[in-house]
Amino acid sequence: MPLALHGGTPVRTEPLPTSLDSSGRILGRAEQEAVERVIASGVLWRVTGTEVAALETEFAALLGTAHAVASTSGTSALHLAVAAVNPEPGDEVIVPPVTDFGTVIAVLACNAVPVFADVDPVTGCLTPESVAAKITSRTRAVIAVHLFGGPAPIGELVELCRPRGITVIEDCAQAYLTVPHGGTGYAGTRGDIGCFSLQQTKHITAGDGGLTVTDDPELARRMRLFADKGWPRDTGERTHLFLGLNYRMTELVGAVARVQLTRLGEIVAARRAVAARLTKELDGLAGLRLPSPEEISRHSFWLYPILLDPELVGTDNADFGAALLAEGIPASAGYLDRPVYLTPAMAERRTYGISGFPIDGRHYAKGDCPVAEDMIERTLVVLQCNERYSDQDVDDIITAVRRVHAHFAHFAHLAG
Ligand SMILES: *Cc1c(COP(=O)(O)O)cnc(C)c1O
C-alpha cells in the first residue's frame, strides 16, 4: 500500500477527536449548569464569590497539598511561583529548552534570567547532572517540566537544590496525576511549588486558567497577594504590600473548572489505556522507542512520545511525522520548531524596548543544549492522545504508524 504522502489512500480521512473542539473534550450538562449558576448569582468575580475559592480547596485536596491559588493561565500560575521566590533582577532560574514558552515568560516577567540546561534524550526532561552544571551563586530556582505528562526526576532535583536554598518549581501544565519516581504523591507536590494549566488543550479545561499549589504558607500568601495587586484583603486594609498583578480567575472559569476536576481521573485513565494499546501493538518495530508499561503507569499522556533511531528507521522525525500527517494522524516532528532559546524573543533578546533586559549580555545560540536539539531535529515524534479515542481510532493510528514504518524501513533496507 503506497503512503498517502505518495498518492495512496490515507488510513484516515475522518478527523480524529481533538482537544480543539467538542469532539475531544468532555464538557457536558454539568459545566453548562455551573455557568448558569454563576450567571444567576450575579457574582462573576472571585472576590465576593465562592466558586474559585471552592476550586482552590478541591484542587488542594485532590493533590494533597496545603494550599492552591487560582489564576488566569498556566503562564500566570508559573509567574505566581517565580514571583513568590522574589528573585533580584538578574538572578537566574534554570529551565529546560523543550517546553511551552510560558515556562520562560514567568522568569523574564520577574526580570530574572532563564538559564537553559539540557535534557534527557528519552524523556526530554531536565537531568540532575545538567542542572548541577548550570548552578551559580545567582541561581534562585529550577523549573522542572514534566514533559508530555512524563515525570521529570523531581526527587533528585529536590535533593540537589534544597541544600543550596534553590526553590524547585514543577511545571505540571502537561502533567495532571503524573506519578514521579521515588516517594509518594503526584507531580506538583514533590518540589516546593507546582503549576497547572486549564487552557483549551490540557487534560481538563475552562478555556484558560491556572492553578499553583504549595505546602508552604508564606509562598502561598505571596502568590495569593501577587495575583491580586498585592492587596491584603484578608486584613481589611486598602493597601498594596508589594507589586502584584491582577491575575484573578473569574467565577465562570472557576465553576467550570470545578466540574472538570471531577472528570480528571477518568480522563487520565482513558489516555493511559490508549497509550497501553499503542505500545502493545507497536512494540517491536525496529528503531522505535515507545513508552513502556511501567512508564505508562506514571505518565498522563498529554501527548504520546515516540523516539526514533533514524539509522534503523531509515528516515528522521520530519519525514516520519509528515507521512503520518498525510495518513490523517495528528503527529508532530519534534514537538517544537526549535528549542525555546532559539526563538526570536530569546535569541534576539526582544524583551523590554531595545534594552534586552534582563538577558542583555547573554547569548543564546545553537549548540547550547545538543540533546534537546537532536530530539527536535531528528528523533522525537509526538502523537496526539485523547480520552475520546474509540478502539477504531486507535486501530487507525496503529495501522498508520505500521504503514509509515514499513515504508521507510523497506527503503532503508534496500539502500543498506
Ligand atoms: C501549556 C503550557 C504552559 C502554559 O500554560 P497556558 O495556560 O497556555 O498559559 C506552560 N508550560 C507548559 C509545559 C505547558 O504545556
JSON list of N, CA and C and ligand atoms in Angstrom, two decimals, residues 73-75 78 99-100 103 145 171 173-174 197 199 202, ligand 1:
[
{"chain": "A", "resi": 73, "resn": "SER", "atom": "N", "xyz": [-4.08, 31.63, 33.88]},
{"chain": "A", "resi": 73, "resn": "SER", "atom": "CA", "xyz": [-3.48, 30.76, 32.86]},
{"chain": "A", "resi": 73, "resn": "SER", "atom": "C", "xyz": [-2.37, 29.93, 33.49]},
{"chain": "A", "resi": 74, "resn": "GLY", "atom": "N", "xyz": [-1.88, 28.95, 32.72]},
{"chain": "A", "resi": 74, "resn": "GLY", "atom": "CA", "xyz": [-0.70, 28.21, 33.18]},
{"chain": "A", "resi": 74, "resn": "GLY", "atom": "C", "xyz": [0.50, 29.14, 33.27]},
{"chain": "A", "resi": 75, "resn": "THR", "atom": "N", "xyz": [0.59, 30.07, 32.34]},
{"chain": "A", "resi": 75, "resn": "THR", "atom": "CA", "xyz": [1.70, 31.03, 32.37]},
{"chain": "A", "resi": 75, "resn": "THR", "atom": "C", "xyz": [1.63, 31.87, 33.64]},
{"chain": "A", "resi": 78, "resn": "LEU", "atom": "N", "xyz": [2.71, 29.94, 36.68]},
{"chain": "A", "resi": 78, "resn": "LEU", "atom": "CA", "xyz": [4.17, 29.91, 36.79]},
{"chain": "A", "resi": 78, "resn": "LEU", "atom": "C", "xyz": [4.72, 31.26, 37.24]},
{"chain": "A", "resi": 99, "resn": "THR", "atom": "N", "xyz": [9.89, 23.07, 25.96]},
{"chain": "A", "resi": 99, "resn": "THR", "atom": "CA", "xyz": [8.72, 23.39, 26.77]},
{"chain": "A", "resi": 99, "resn": "THR", "atom": "C", "xyz": [7.92, 24.48, 26.09]},
{"chain": "A", "resi": 100, "resn": "ASP", "atom": "N", "xyz": [6.74, 24.75, 26.63]},
{"chain": "A", "resi": 100, "resn": "ASP", "atom": "CA", "xyz": [5.95, 25.89, 26.20]},
{"chain": "A", "resi": 100, "resn": "ASP", "atom": "C", "xyz": [6.67, 27.17, 26.64]},
{"chain": "A", "resi": 103, "resn": "THR", "atom": "N", "xyz": [6.77, 28.72, 30.39]},
{"chain": "A", "resi": 103, "resn": "THR", "atom": "CA", "xyz": [7.76, 28.41, 31.43]},
{"chain": "A", "resi": 103, "resn": "THR", "atom": "C", "xyz": [8.77, 29.55, 31.54]},
{"chain": "A", "resi": 145, "resn": "VAL", "atom": "N", "xyz": [9.95, 20.72, 34.03]},
{"chain": "A", "resi": 145, "resn": "VAL", "atom": "CA", "xyz": [8.73, 20.47, 33.26]},
{"chain": "A", "resi": 145, "resn": "VAL", "atom": "C", "xyz": [8.53, 18.96, 33.15]},
{"chain": "A", "resi": 171, "resn": "ASP", "atom": "N", "xyz": [6.55, 22.47, 36.67]},
{"chain": "A", "resi": 171, "resn": "ASP", "atom": "CA", "xyz": [5.61, 22.88, 35.64]},
{"chain": "A", "resi": 171, "resn": "ASP", "atom": "C", "xyz": [4.82, 21.64, 35.23]},
{"chain": "A", "resi": 173, "resn": "ALA", "atom": "N", "xyz": [1.82, 21.69, 33.66]},
{"chain": "A", "resi": 173, "resn": "ALA", "atom": "CA", "xyz": [0.78, 22.08, 32.70]},
{"chain": "A", "resi": 173, "resn": "ALA", "atom": "C", "xyz": [0.38, 20.91, 31.79]},
{"chain": "A", "resi": 174, "resn": "GLN", "atom": "N", "xyz": [1.31, 19.95, 31.60]},
{"chain": "A", "resi": 174, "resn": "GLN", "atom": "CA", "xyz": [1.02, 18.79, 30.76]},
{"chain": "A", "resi": 174, "resn": "GLN", "atom": "C", "xyz": [0.90, 17.53, 31.62]},
{"chain": "A", "resi": 197, "resn": "SER", "atom": "N", "xyz": [-2.26, 24.13, 34.30]},
{"chain": "A", "resi": 197, "resn": "SER", "atom": "CA", "xyz": [-2.97, 24.96, 33.32]},
{"chain": "A", "resi": 197, "resn": "SER", "atom": "C", "xyz": [-4.34, 24.38, 33.01]},
{"chain": "A", "resi": 199, "resn": "GLN", "atom": "N", "xyz": [-5.90, 25.56, 30.20]},
{"chain": "A", "resi": 199, "resn": "GLN", "atom": "CA", "xyz": [-6.04, 26.02, 28.82]},
{"chain": "A", "resi": 199, "resn": "GLN", "atom": "C", "xyz": [-6.72, 24.95, 27.95]},
{"chain": "A", "resi": 202, "resn": "LYS", "atom": "N", "xyz": [-5.29, 21.29, 27.42]},
{"chain": "A", "resi": 202, "resn": "LYS", "atom": "CA", "xyz": [-4.74, 20.48, 28.52]},
{"chain": "A", "resi": 202, "resn": "LYS", "atom": "C", "xyz": [-5.75, 19.39, 28.92]},
{"chain": "B", "resi": 1, "resn": "LIG", "atom": "C1", "xyz": [0.55, 24.95, 28.27]},
{"chain": "B", "resi": 1, "resn": "LIG", "atom": "C2", "xyz": [1.83, 25.08, 29.00]},
{"chain": "B", "resi": 1, "resn": "LIG", "atom": "C3", "xyz": [2.19, 26.23, 29.71]},
{"chain": "B", "resi": 1, "resn": "LIG", "atom": "C4", "xyz": [1.40, 27.48, 29.67]},
{"chain": "B", "resi": 1, "resn": "LIG", "atom": "O1", "xyz": [0.07, 27.34, 30.01]},
{"chain": "B", "resi": 1, "resn": "LIG", "atom": "P1", "xyz": [-1.02, 28.38, 29.42]},
{"chain": "B", "resi": 1, "resn": "LIG", "atom": "O2", "xyz": [-2.24, 28.05, 30.19]},
{"chain": "B", "resi": 1, "resn": "LIG", "atom": "O3", "xyz": [-1.12, 28.10, 27.96]},
{"chain": "B", "resi": 1, "resn": "LIG", "atom": "O4", "xyz": [-0.51, 29.76, 29.71]},
{"chain": "B", "resi": 1, "resn": "LIG", "atom": "C5", "xyz": [3.36, 26.22, 30.43]},
{"chain": "B", "resi": 1, "resn": "LIG", "atom": "N1", "xyz": [4.17, 25.15, 30.45]},
{"chain": "B", "resi": 1, "resn": "LIG", "atom": "C6", "xyz": [3.88, 24.04, 29.77]},
{"chain": "B", "resi": 1, "resn": "LIG", "atom": "C7", "xyz": [4.82, 22.88, 29.86]},
{"chain": "B", "resi": 1, "resn": "LIG", "atom": "C8", "xyz": [2.72, 23.97, 29.00]},
{"chain": "B", "resi": 1, "resn": "LIG", "atom": "O5", "xyz": [2.45, 22.86, 28.31]}
]
